[in-house]
Coordinates of C-alpha atoms in Angstrom, one line a residue:
M203 CA 62.2 -31.9 -13.5
N204 CA 61.2 -28.3 -13.7
A205 CA 58.0 -27.5 -11.7
W206 CA 56.4 -25.5 -14.5
R207 CA 57.0 -28.3 -17.0
M208 CA 55.4 -30.8 -14.7
A209 CA 52.5 -28.5 -14.0
L210 CA 51.8 -28.2 -17.7
R211 CA 51.8 -32.0 -18.0
N212 CA 49.3 -32.2 -15.1
V213 CA 46.8 -29.7 -16.6
R214 CA 45.0 -32.3 -18.6
R215 CA 44.8 -34.6 -15.6
D216 CA 43.5 -31.8 -13.4
W217 CA 40.4 -31.5 -15.6
R218 CA 39.3 -35.0 -14.4
S219 CA 39.2 -33.7 -10.8
A220 CA 35.7 -32.8 -9.7
E221 CA 37.1 -30.2 -7.2
L222 CA 39.1 -28.4 -9.8
R223 CA 36.2 -28.4 -12.3
I224 CA 34.1 -26.7 -9.6
L225 CA 36.9 -24.3 -8.9
V226 CA 37.3 -23.4 -12.6
L227 CA 33.6 -23.0 -13.2
A228 CA 33.3 -20.7 -10.1
L229 CA 36.1 -18.5 -11.4
V230 CA 34.5 -18.4 -14.9
V231 CA 31.3 -17.1 -13.4
A232 CA 33.0 -14.5 -11.3
V233 CA 35.2 -13.2 -14.1
A234 CA 32.3 -13.2 -16.6
A235 CA 30.1 -11.1 -14.2
V236 CA 32.9 -8.5 -13.6
T237 CA 34.0 -8.3 -17.3
A238 CA 30.4 -8.1 -18.6
V239 CA 29.7 -5.1 -16.5
S240 CA 33.1 -3.5 -17.2
F241 CA 32.8 -4.1 -21.0
F242 CA 29.3 -2.5 -21.1
T243 CA 30.1 0.5 -18.9
D244 CA 33.4 1.1 -20.8
R245 CA 31.4 1.3 -24.0
I246 CA 29.0 3.8 -22.5
Y247 CA 31.8 6.0 -21.2
R248 CA 33.5 5.9 -24.6
V249 CA 30.2 7.1 -26.1
I250 CA 30.2 10.1 -23.7
E251 CA 33.8 10.9 -24.6
L252 CA 33.2 10.6 -28.4
Q253 CA 30.1 12.7 -28.3
G254 CA 31.3 15.1 -25.5
T255 CA 33.1 17.3 -28.0
E256 CA 30.1 17.3 -30.3
L257 CA 27.8 18.3 -27.4
L258 CA 30.1 21.4 -27.0
A259 CA 30.7 21.8 -30.7
A260 CA 34.3 22.2 -29.7
D261 CA 37.0 20.8 -27.4
L262 CA 36.7 23.9 -25.1
R263 CA 33.9 26.4 -24.8
V264 CA 33.9 29.7 -22.9
S265 CA 30.6 31.3 -22.2
S266 CA 29.7 34.7 -20.8
A267 CA 27.0 37.3 -20.8
Q268 CA 29.6 39.8 -22.1
A269 CA 31.7 39.8 -25.3
F270 CA 35.2 38.3 -25.0
P271 CA 38.4 40.3 -25.4
A272 CA 40.1 39.7 -28.7
E273 CA 43.2 38.3 -26.9
F274 CA 41.3 35.0 -26.2
A275 CA 41.0 34.2 -29.9
E276 CA 44.4 35.6 -30.8
R277 CA 46.2 33.5 -28.2
A278 CA 44.4 30.4 -29.5
H279 CA 45.4 31.1 -33.1
A280 CA 49.0 31.6 -31.9
N281 CA 48.9 28.1 -30.3
G282 CA 47.7 26.6 -33.6
L283 CA 44.1 26.1 -32.4
Q284 CA 40.8 26.7 -34.3
T285 CA 38.2 29.1 -32.9
A286 CA 34.6 30.1 -33.7
E287 CA 32.0 32.3 -32.1
A288 CA 28.3 31.9 -31.4
V289 CA 25.9 34.4 -29.8
T290 CA 22.6 33.1 -28.5
F291 CA 19.6 35.1 -27.2
P292 CA 15.8 34.9 -27.2
S293 CA 13.8 37.1 -29.6
V294 CA 10.6 37.4 -31.6
V295 CA 10.5 36.8 -35.4
L296 CA 7.8 38.4 -37.5
Y297 CA 6.2 37.1 -40.7
Q298 CA 3.3 39.2 -42.0
D299 CA 0.8 39.2 -39.1
S300 CA 2.3 36.2 -37.3
S301 CA 5.0 36.2 -34.6
A302 CA 6.9 33.6 -32.6
L303 CA 9.3 33.5 -29.7
T304 CA 12.5 31.9 -30.9
A305 CA 16.1 31.1 -29.7
I306 CA 18.4 33.0 -32.0
K307 CA 22.0 31.7 -32.6
A308 CA 24.4 33.9 -34.6
A309 CA 27.4 31.8 -35.6
S310 CA 30.7 32.7 -37.2
L311 CA 32.4 30.9 -40.1
G312 CA 33.9 27.6 -39.0
Y313 CA 31.0 26.8 -36.6
P314 CA 30.7 24.0 -35.4
L315 CA 34.3 23.0 -34.7
R316 CA 33.2 19.5 -33.7
G317 CA 30.2 17.7 -35.1
S318 CA 28.1 18.8 -38.0
L319 CA 24.9 20.7 -38.8
R320 CA 22.1 19.0 -40.7
L321 CA 20.0 20.8 -43.2
A322 CA 16.9 19.9 -45.3
D323 CA 15.3 21.6 -48.3
K324 CA 11.8 21.3 -46.8
P325 CA 10.2 20.8 -43.4
Y326 CA 10.5 17.1 -42.2
G327 CA 12.2 16.2 -45.4
E328 CA 15.4 14.2 -45.9
D329 CA 18.4 16.1 -44.5
Q330 CA 22.2 16.0 -45.0
M331 CA 25.3 17.2 -43.1
V332 CA 26.7 20.6 -43.9
Q333 CA 29.9 22.2 -42.7
A334 CA 28.9 25.8 -43.0
V335 CA 26.6 28.5 -41.5
P336 CA 23.9 30.5 -43.4
M337 CA 25.1 33.0 -45.9
T338 CA 24.7 36.7 -45.0
G339 CA 21.1 37.8 -45.4
T340 CA 19.7 34.3 -44.9
V341 CA 18.6 32.2 -41.9
W342 CA 17.8 28.5 -41.2
L343 CA 14.7 27.7 -39.2
E344 CA 13.7 24.6 -37.2
P345 CA 10.9 22.6 -38.7
R346 CA 8.2 23.5 -36.2
L347 CA 8.6 27.2 -37.0
F348 CA 7.4 26.6 -40.5
T349 CA 4.2 25.3 -39.1
Q350 CA 3.9 27.9 -36.5
L351 CA 4.5 30.9 -38.8
E352 CA 3.0 29.2 -41.9
V353 CA 6.1 30.0 -44.0
N354 CA 8.1 28.2 -46.7
V355 CA 11.7 28.1 -47.8
G356 CA 12.3 31.3 -49.8
D357 CA 10.0 33.5 -47.8
R358 CA 11.3 36.5 -46.0
L359 CA 10.8 37.2 -42.3
T360 CA 11.7 40.1 -40.0
L361 CA 14.2 39.8 -37.2
G362 CA 14.7 43.1 -35.3
A363 CA 15.5 45.9 -37.8
A364 CA 16.5 43.5 -40.7
E365 CA 14.8 41.2 -43.1
F366 CA 16.2 37.7 -43.9
R367 CA 15.4 35.1 -46.5
I368 CA 14.6 31.6 -45.3
A369 CA 17.3 29.4 -47.0
G370 CA 16.8 26.0 -45.3
V371 CA 15.4 23.8 -42.6
L372 CA 17.7 23.2 -39.6
T373 CA 17.2 19.7 -38.4
Y374 CA 20.2 19.2 -36.1
E375 CA 22.8 21.3 -34.3
P376 CA 25.4 19.5 -32.2
D377 CA 25.5 21.8 -29.2
R378 CA 21.8 22.4 -28.7
G379 CA 21.3 22.3 -24.9
G380 CA 18.4 21.0 -23.0
M381 CA 17.9 24.0 -20.7
F382 CA 14.4 25.3 -20.1
S383 CA 15.2 28.6 -21.8
Q384 CA 16.2 26.8 -25.0
L385 CA 12.9 25.1 -25.6
A386 CA 12.0 27.8 -28.1
P387 CA 12.6 26.8 -31.7
R388 CA 16.0 27.7 -33.2
V389 CA 16.8 30.3 -35.8
L390 CA 20.4 30.1 -37.0
M391 CA 21.9 33.2 -38.7
N392 CA 25.4 34.4 -39.7
L393 CA 27.2 36.3 -37.0
A394 CA 28.1 39.1 -39.6
D395 CA 24.3 40.0 -39.7
L396 CA 23.9 40.3 -36.0
E397 CA 24.6 44.0 -35.8
S398 CA 22.1 44.9 -38.5
T399 CA 19.3 43.5 -36.4
G400 CA 19.9 45.9 -33.5
L401 CA 18.7 43.3 -31.1
V402 CA 21.9 43.1 -29.0
G403 CA 22.6 46.0 -26.7
L404 CA 22.9 47.1 -23.1
G405 CA 20.8 44.9 -20.9
S406 CA 20.1 42.3 -23.6
R407 CA 19.7 38.7 -22.5
V408 CA 22.5 37.4 -24.6
R409 CA 25.1 34.6 -24.2
H410 CA 28.5 34.8 -25.9
N411 CA 30.3 31.6 -26.7
L412 CA 33.9 31.2 -27.8
L413 CA 34.6 27.7 -29.2
I414 CA 38.2 26.3 -29.3
A415 CA 39.4 23.1 -30.9
G416 CA 42.8 21.5 -31.2
E417 CA 45.0 18.6 -30.3
G418 CA 47.4 17.5 -27.6
Q419 CA 49.7 19.8 -25.7
A420 CA 48.7 23.0 -27.5
L421 CA 45.1 22.6 -26.2
T422 CA 46.3 21.8 -22.7
E423 CA 48.6 24.8 -22.5
Y424 CA 45.9 27.2 -23.8
R425 CA 43.4 25.8 -21.3
S426 CA 45.8 26.5 -18.5
W427 CA 46.5 30.0 -19.7
L428 CA 42.8 30.7 -20.3
K429 CA 41.7 29.6 -16.8
A430 CA 44.0 32.3 -15.3
Q431 CA 42.4 35.0 -17.5
L432 CA 38.7 34.2 -16.8
L433 CA 36.5 36.7 -14.9
D434 CA 33.8 35.8 -12.5
D435 CA 31.0 35.7 -15.1
Q436 CA 33.0 33.7 -17.6
R437 CA 32.7 29.9 -17.6
L438 CA 35.0 27.4 -19.1
E439 CA 33.5 24.0 -20.2
D440 CA 35.2 20.9 -21.5
L441 CA 34.4 17.2 -21.8
S442 CA 33.7 16.8 -18.1
D443 CA 30.8 19.2 -18.4
A444 CA 29.2 17.5 -21.4
R445 CA 26.0 15.6 -20.5
P446 CA 26.6 15.7 -16.7
E447 CA 23.2 14.3 -16.0
L448 CA 23.8 11.2 -18.2
R449 CA 27.3 10.7 -16.7
T450 CA 26.0 10.8 -13.2
A451 CA 23.2 8.3 -13.9
I452 CA 25.7 6.0 -15.6
E453 CA 28.2 6.3 -12.7
R454 CA 25.5 5.3 -10.3
A455 CA 24.4 2.4 -12.4
D456 CA 28.0 1.4 -12.8
R457 CA 28.5 1.2 -9.0
F458 CA 25.3 -0.9 -8.7
L459 CA 26.3 -3.3 -11.4
S460 CA 29.8 -3.5 -10.0
L461 CA 28.4 -4.4 -6.6
A462 CA 26.2 -7.1 -8.3
A463 CA 29.3 -8.5 -10.0
L464 CA 31.2 -8.5 -6.6
V465 CA 28.3 -10.6 -5.2
A466 CA 29.1 -13.2 -7.9
V467 CA 32.8 -12.9 -6.9
I468 CA 32.0 -13.5 -3.2
L469 CA 29.8 -16.5 -4.0
A470 CA 32.4 -17.9 -6.4
G471 CA 35.1 -17.3 -3.8
A472 CA 33.2 -19.5 -1.3
A473 CA 33.0 -22.3 -3.8
V474 CA 36.7 -21.9 -4.7
A475 CA 37.6 -22.1 -1.0
V476 CA 35.6 -25.3 -0.4
A477 CA 36.9 -26.9 -3.6
A478 CA 40.5 -26.0 -2.9
Q479 CA 40.2 -27.5 0.6
H480 CA 39.0 -30.9 -0.8
F481 CA 41.6 -30.8 -3.5
A482 CA 44.4 -30.2 -0.9
Q483 CA 43.2 -33.2 1.1
K484 CA 43.2 -35.5 -1.9
Q485 CA 46.7 -34.2 -3.0
A486 CA 48.3 -35.0 0.3
D487 CA 49.2 -38.6 -0.8
V488 CA 50.7 -37.3 -4.1
S489 CA 52.8 -34.8 -2.1
A490 CA 54.0 -37.6 0.2
I491 CA 55.0 -39.8 -2.8
L492 CA 56.9 -36.9 -4.4
R493 CA 58.7 -36.3 -1.2
C494 CA 59.7 -40.0 -1.1
L495 CA 61.0 -39.7 -4.6
G496 CA 63.3 -36.9 -3.6
A497 CA 61.3 -33.8 -4.3
T498 CA 62.0 -31.0 -1.9
Q499 CA 59.3 -29.0 -0.1
R500 CA 60.2 -26.0 -2.2
F501 CA 59.7 -28.0 -5.5
V502 CA 56.3 -29.3 -4.3
L503 CA 55.2 -25.8 -3.3
H504 CA 56.2 -24.4 -6.7
L505 CA 54.5 -27.3 -8.5
Y506 CA 51.1 -26.7 -6.9
L507 CA 51.4 -22.9 -7.2
A508 CA 52.1 -23.3 -10.9
R509 CA 49.1 -25.6 -11.3
L510 CA 46.9 -23.1 -9.5
L511 CA 48.2 -20.3 -11.7
L512 CA 47.6 -22.2 -14.9
L513 CA 44.1 -23.1 -13.9
G514 CA 43.5 -19.5 -12.9
L515 CA 44.7 -18.1 -16.2
I516 CA 42.6 -20.6 -18.2
A517 CA 39.5 -19.9 -16.1
S518 CA 40.0 -16.1 -16.4
V519 CA 40.4 -16.2 -20.1
L520 CA 37.2 -18.3 -20.4
G521 CA 35.4 -15.9 -18.1
C522 CA 36.6 -12.9 -20.2
A523 CA 35.2 -14.6 -23.3
V524 CA 31.9 -15.2 -21.6
G525 CA 31.8 -11.6 -20.3
W526 CA 32.5 -10.3 -23.8
L527 CA 29.5 -12.2 -25.1
A528 CA 27.3 -11.3 -22.2
Q529 CA 27.9 -7.5 -22.6
W530 CA 26.3 -7.6 -26.0
G531 CA 23.1 -8.7 -24.4
L532 CA 23.4 -5.8 -21.9
A533 CA 24.0 -3.4 -24.8
G534 CA 20.9 -4.7 -26.6
L535 CA 18.7 -4.4 -23.5
V536 CA 20.0 -1.0 -22.1
G537 CA 22.0 0.7 -24.9
Q538 CA 18.9 1.7 -26.9
L539 CA 17.5 3.6 -23.8
L540 CA 20.4 6.0 -23.8
A541 CA 19.4 7.6 -27.0
T542 CA 22.9 8.3 -28.0
G543 CA 22.1 8.6 -31.7
T544 CA 24.9 6.3 -32.7
E545 CA 25.9 2.7 -32.1
L546 CA 27.9 1.9 -29.0
P547 CA 31.7 1.7 -29.9
A548 CA 33.8 -1.3 -29.2
P549 CA 35.2 -1.4 -25.7
S550 CA 38.8 -0.9 -24.7
W551 CA 41.2 -3.5 -23.5
Y552 CA 40.9 -2.5 -19.8
P553 CA 38.1 -4.9 -18.9
L554 CA 40.3 -7.8 -20.0
W555 CA 43.0 -6.9 -17.6
L556 CA 40.3 -6.3 -14.9
G557 CA 38.9 -9.8 -15.6
L558 CA 42.3 -11.5 -15.4
A559 CA 43.2 -9.6 -12.2
T560 CA 39.8 -10.5 -10.7
G561 CA 40.2 -14.2 -11.5
L562 CA 43.7 -14.5 -10.1
I563 CA 43.0 -12.4 -7.0
T564 CA 39.9 -14.4 -6.2
L565 CA 41.7 -17.7 -6.8
F566 CA 44.7 -17.0 -4.7
G567 CA 42.7 -15.1 -2.1
F568 CA 40.4 -18.1 -1.4
A569 CA 42.4 -21.1 -2.5
L570 CA 46.0 -20.3 -1.4
P571 CA 45.7 -21.2 2.4
P572 CA 44.9 -24.9 2.0
L573 CA 47.4 -25.4 -0.9
L574 CA 50.2 -23.8 1.2
K575 CA 49.9 -26.8 3.6
I576 CA 50.4 -29.5 0.9
H577 CA 54.2 -29.1 0.7
A578 CA 54.5 -29.8 4.4
V579 CA 53.0 -33.3 4.2
P580 CA 55.6 -35.7 5.7
P581 CA 56.9 -38.5 3.5
L582 CA 55.9 -41.0 6.2
R583 CA 52.2 -40.5 5.2
V584 CA 52.9 -43.2 2.5
L585 CA 53.0 -45.7 5.3
R586 CA 50.8 -43.9 7.9
H587 CA 47.7 -42.4 6.3
D588 CA 46.8 -40.7 9.6
L589 CA 49.6 -38.2 9.1
G590 CA 47.6 -35.8 6.9
N591 CA 48.3 -32.2 6.1
T592 CA 47.3 -29.7 8.8
P593 CA 44.2 -27.7 7.7
P594 CA 44.7 -23.9 7.7
S595 CA 43.2 -22.0 10.5
V596 CA 40.0 -20.0 10.2
W597 CA 41.8 -16.7 10.4
Q598 CA 44.2 -17.7 7.6
V599 CA 41.3 -18.6 5.3
F600 CA 39.1 -15.6 6.0
G601 CA 41.9 -13.2 6.5
L602 CA 43.3 -13.7 3.0
A603 CA 39.9 -14.0 1.5
M604 CA 38.7 -10.7 3.0
L605 CA 42.0 -9.0 1.9
A606 CA 41.3 -10.1 -1.7
I607 CA 37.6 -9.0 -1.6
S608 CA 38.5 -5.7 0.1
G609 CA 41.0 -5.0 -2.7
L610 CA 38.4 -5.8 -5.4
M611 CA 35.8 -3.7 -3.7
I612 CA 38.0 -0.6 -3.4
W613 CA 39.1 -1.1 -7.1
Q614 CA 35.5 -1.6 -8.4
A615 CA 33.7 1.0 -6.2
G616 CA 36.1 3.8 -7.1
H617 CA 35.1 5.4 -3.8
I618 CA 37.2 4.5 -0.8
G619 CA 34.6 5.6 1.8
L620 CA 31.9 3.5 0.2
A621 CA 34.2 0.5 -0.1
L622 CA 35.4 0.8 3.5
A623 CA 31.8 1.0 4.8
V624 CA 30.9 -2.2 2.9
I625 CA 34.1 -3.9 4.1
G626 CA 33.4 -2.9 7.7
G627 CA 29.9 -4.2 7.6
T628 CA 31.0 -7.4 5.9
L629 CA 33.6 -8.1 8.7
V630 CA 31.1 -7.5 11.5
T631 CA 28.6 -9.7 9.7
L632 CA 31.2 -12.4 9.2
A633 CA 32.2 -12.4 12.8
L634 CA 28.6 -12.8 13.9
L635 CA 28.1 -15.6 11.3
L636 CA 31.1 -17.5 12.6
L637 CA 29.9 -17.2 16.2
L638 CA 26.4 -18.3 15.4
A639 CA 27.6 -21.2 13.3
W640 CA 29.9 -22.4 16.1
L641 CA 27.0 -22.1 18.6
L642 CA 24.7 -24.0 16.2
I643 CA 27.2 -26.8 15.9
L644 CA 27.6 -27.0 19.6
S645 CA 23.8 -27.2 20.1
L646 CA 23.6 -30.2 17.7
R647 CA 25.6 -32.4 20.1
H648 CA 22.5 -32.6 22.4
L649 CA 20.4 -33.8 19.5
R650 CA 22.5 -36.8 18.6
E651 CA 21.0 -39.0 21.4
N652 CA 17.4 -38.6 20.2
A653 CA 18.1 -38.9 16.5
G654 CA 18.1 -41.9 14.2
V655 CA 21.3 -43.7 13.0
T656 CA 21.7 -41.7 9.8
W657 CA 21.2 -38.3 11.6
R658 CA 23.4 -39.4 14.4
F659 CA 26.4 -40.1 12.1
G660 CA 25.8 -36.9 10.2
L661 CA 25.6 -34.8 13.4
A662 CA 28.6 -36.5 14.8
N663 CA 30.6 -35.7 11.6
L664 CA 29.6 -32.1 11.9
A665 CA 30.7 -32.0 15.6
R666 CA 34.1 -33.6 14.9
R667 CA 34.7 -31.0 12.1
A668 CA 33.4 -28.1 14.1
Q669 CA 35.9 -25.6 12.7
A670 CA 35.5 -26.5 9.0
S671 CA 31.7 -26.8 9.4
S672 CA 31.6 -23.3 11.0
V673 CA 33.6 -21.9 8.1
Q674 CA 31.3 -23.5 5.5
L675 CA 28.1 -22.2 7.3
A676 CA 29.6 -18.7 7.5
A677 CA 30.5 -18.8 3.8
F678 CA 26.9 -19.7 2.9
G679 CA 25.7 -17.0 5.2
L680 CA 28.0 -14.4 3.7
G681 CA 26.8 -15.3 0.2
I682 CA 23.1 -14.9 1.3
M683 CA 24.1 -11.5 2.9
A684 CA 25.6 -10.3 -0.3
L685 CA 22.4 -11.2 -2.2
L686 CA 20.3 -9.3 0.4
I687 CA 22.6 -6.3 0.1
L688 CA 22.2 -6.3 -3.6
A689 CA 18.4 -6.4 -3.3
V690 CA 18.4 -3.5 -0.8
V691 CA 20.8 -1.4 -2.8
R692 CA 18.7 -2.0 -6.0
V693 CA 15.6 -0.6 -4.3
D694 CA 17.5 2.3 -2.7
L695 CA 19.1 3.2 -6.1
L696 CA 15.7 3.3 -7.8
N697 CA 14.2 5.3 -4.9
E698 CA 17.0 7.8 -5.1
W699 CA 16.5 8.3 -8.8
Q700 CA 12.7 8.7 -8.4
G701 CA 13.2 10.9 -5.2
H702 CA 14.6 13.7 -7.3
L703 CA 11.1 14.3 -8.7
A704 CA 8.2 15.6 -6.5
Q705 CA 5.1 13.6 -6.2
N706 CA 3.1 16.1 -8.2
A707 CA 5.8 17.0 -10.7
P708 CA 4.3 18.0 -14.1
N709 CA 4.7 15.8 -17.2
Y710 CA 4.8 18.7 -19.6
F711 CA 5.5 22.5 -19.7
A712 CA 3.7 24.9 -22.0
V713 CA 5.6 28.1 -22.7
N714 CA 5.2 31.1 -25.0
I715 CA 1.4 31.3 -24.5
Q716 CA 0.2 34.7 -25.6
P717 CA -2.4 36.6 -23.5
D718 CA -5.1 36.2 -26.1
E719 CA -4.5 32.5 -26.3
V720 CA -4.8 31.7 -22.6
E721 CA -8.6 31.1 -22.5
A722 CA -8.5 28.9 -25.7
F723 CA -5.7 26.9 -24.2
K724 CA -7.6 26.4 -20.9
T725 CA -10.6 25.2 -22.9
Q726 CA -8.5 22.7 -24.8
L727 CA -7.0 21.3 -21.6
A728 CA -10.5 20.9 -20.0
E729 CA -11.7 19.0 -23.1
Q730 CA -8.8 16.6 -22.9
K731 CA -9.3 16.3 -19.1
V732 CA -5.8 17.5 -18.4
T733 CA -5.1 19.2 -15.1
G734 CA -2.5 22.0 -14.8
S735 CA -0.8 24.0 -12.1
G736 CA -2.1 27.3 -13.4
F737 CA -0.9 30.0 -15.8
F738 CA 1.8 32.4 -14.8
P739 CA 3.0 35.6 -16.5
M740 CA 6.8 35.6 -17.3
A741 CA 9.2 38.5 -17.7
V742 CA 12.9 38.9 -17.8
G743 CA 14.9 41.0 -15.4
R744 CA 18.2 41.6 -13.7
F745 CA 19.1 42.1 -10.0
I746 CA 20.5 45.6 -9.6
G747 CA 19.9 46.5 -5.9
V748 CA 17.7 46.4 -2.8
N749 CA 15.7 49.5 -1.7
G750 CA 17.6 51.7 -4.1
Q751 CA 21.0 50.5 -3.1
A752 CA 23.0 49.2 -6.0
F753 CA 25.4 46.2 -5.7
Q754 CA 28.6 45.2 -7.5
T755 CA 30.1 41.8 -7.8
S756 CA 33.0 42.9 -5.6
D757 CA 30.5 43.4 -2.7
F758 CA 30.1 39.6 -2.4
A759 CA 32.7 36.9 -1.6
D760 CA 30.6 34.0 -2.6
P761 CA 31.2 33.1 -6.3
R762 CA 27.5 32.0 -6.6
A763 CA 26.3 35.4 -5.4
Q764 CA 28.6 37.1 -7.8
R765 CA 27.2 35.1 -10.7
M766 CA 23.7 36.0 -9.7
L767 CA 24.4 39.7 -10.3
T768 CA 25.6 39.1 -13.9
R769 CA 22.7 36.8 -15.0
T770 CA 19.1 37.4 -16.0
F771 CA 16.1 35.9 -14.2
N772 CA 12.7 34.8 -15.2
L773 CA 10.2 36.8 -13.1
S774 CA 6.5 36.2 -12.5
S775 CA 3.7 37.8 -10.6
G776 CA 0.3 36.9 -9.1
E777 CA -2.7 38.4 -7.5
R778 CA -2.5 36.0 -4.5
L779 CA 0.1 33.8 -2.9
S780 CA 0.3 30.3 -4.4
P781 CA -0.7 27.4 -2.1
D782 CA 2.7 25.8 -2.3
N783 CA 4.5 29.1 -1.3
K784 CA 5.1 30.2 2.3
I785 CA 6.1 33.6 3.6
I786 CA 8.8 33.3 6.3
A787 CA 9.3 37.0 6.8
G788 CA 7.2 40.1 6.0
E789 CA 3.7 40.0 4.6
F790 CA 2.1 39.6 1.2
W791 CA 1.2 43.0 -0.3
E792 CA -2.4 44.0 -1.1

């Protein structure tokens, strides 16, 4: 009879075996833990990919303090790509006797290439998506500007040397960044009107953005060409630059959750190893009978491997199903905290393959050594029960188990150095646990004489099976160690996140406070019993030289130093040195 056909017939019978039920349940828990984490993080990464282009308003974005050569857009059009331009800079808008510092964006037709703008007819009213920019002679304002300037839709305000009619309320723009300089309310205008304002000239604090969108190979080829053309002050951004702070936080959480899932795999593996050992001992008689009926050792080996594989597939499929259900709970608990603005998309098929691989690797890594001994049971065991199968050595069991766990760790961690550090620490701990377990069992021999009958038989059984008892104790110790590692890593992870903020970091920043408003603002803070770090004047400037000596970007080899010469800085001044500042050279001027 074919080994696979016989294995299929034995599947139903295997469910009546307590050892195999424990084995299957352990695998289901391990696979469910891994797939639940993988399903959830996969959905989060897909959100980042889907919204990444919207956060750039394009597939590629080039930004610089200088205007781009026409060749950039011409080459993109020749490759069949779409382009749009956007120029951003801070400026003051005027309405009658009121003024406000704003973040101006002048956008060309076609903006945005990815995502949509949202526009309302009145402040805080119902909005709708639009695929256009303001008509020439008009602007769109953020809702808070209407309150700040006390204007309405249809009023006219002054921007530089030109007047514009307020045509709508801008409620959303896809590529609005979170930088400190962009906290001022937005004014969106048509790029064709920018020259008439007279606001952009030599020394202006302006940022030019070229947006590119397209598909497939054309976009890849253009990106390669563009990278070779960029100057030092020109920056190319793509999906990998979208929401880096969110991506970093998710990657750290992914590693932590993956480690938590691997703890479940280690604990499940210990249960699988013990269950497989007992199952192999019970199947020794069946193997002997099969040998007496003419089955070869090869047939018996194939039979038990097939049974093990079928059980592993069934347990892995069940674990994937449980993981699929569990990730919906994770999404409900954590997904809303990400503030993505949209529902999490469905996950890909990758977590299913990960779950199946985890189940099979765990099963064969922990259960294979004892089952490999079944086919060697002699037929004479039918008459002489003392001729049992030889148990596998400790090194066979733990060697294959550590190989399986090491592979899973490297796969899940995504960082070879981190995985190797954990593996090395686990091996050292495992060796110590085996040594301590063996010494503990040896010490129990001296207690047998002074113990009762029940304890004496129990201690004697442990002493006779010193090797197997040491393995079981080490397995339990390894599981406890994994739980302790998880607890320590959880605290370290939270401390690392919190450690990026100083103890006295402010909760809020107040900007654009005019000189005549400082005293009133101080009074309001005192009435609300709010403490502040002080008020500091701000100005904008560029670094041009030291002691009258001018510098060029070519004078510096460091790319960061070169960028510093092409950007603007927020400058401040004070009558005395702040308490948190320290002079390391020179002296404070009088």
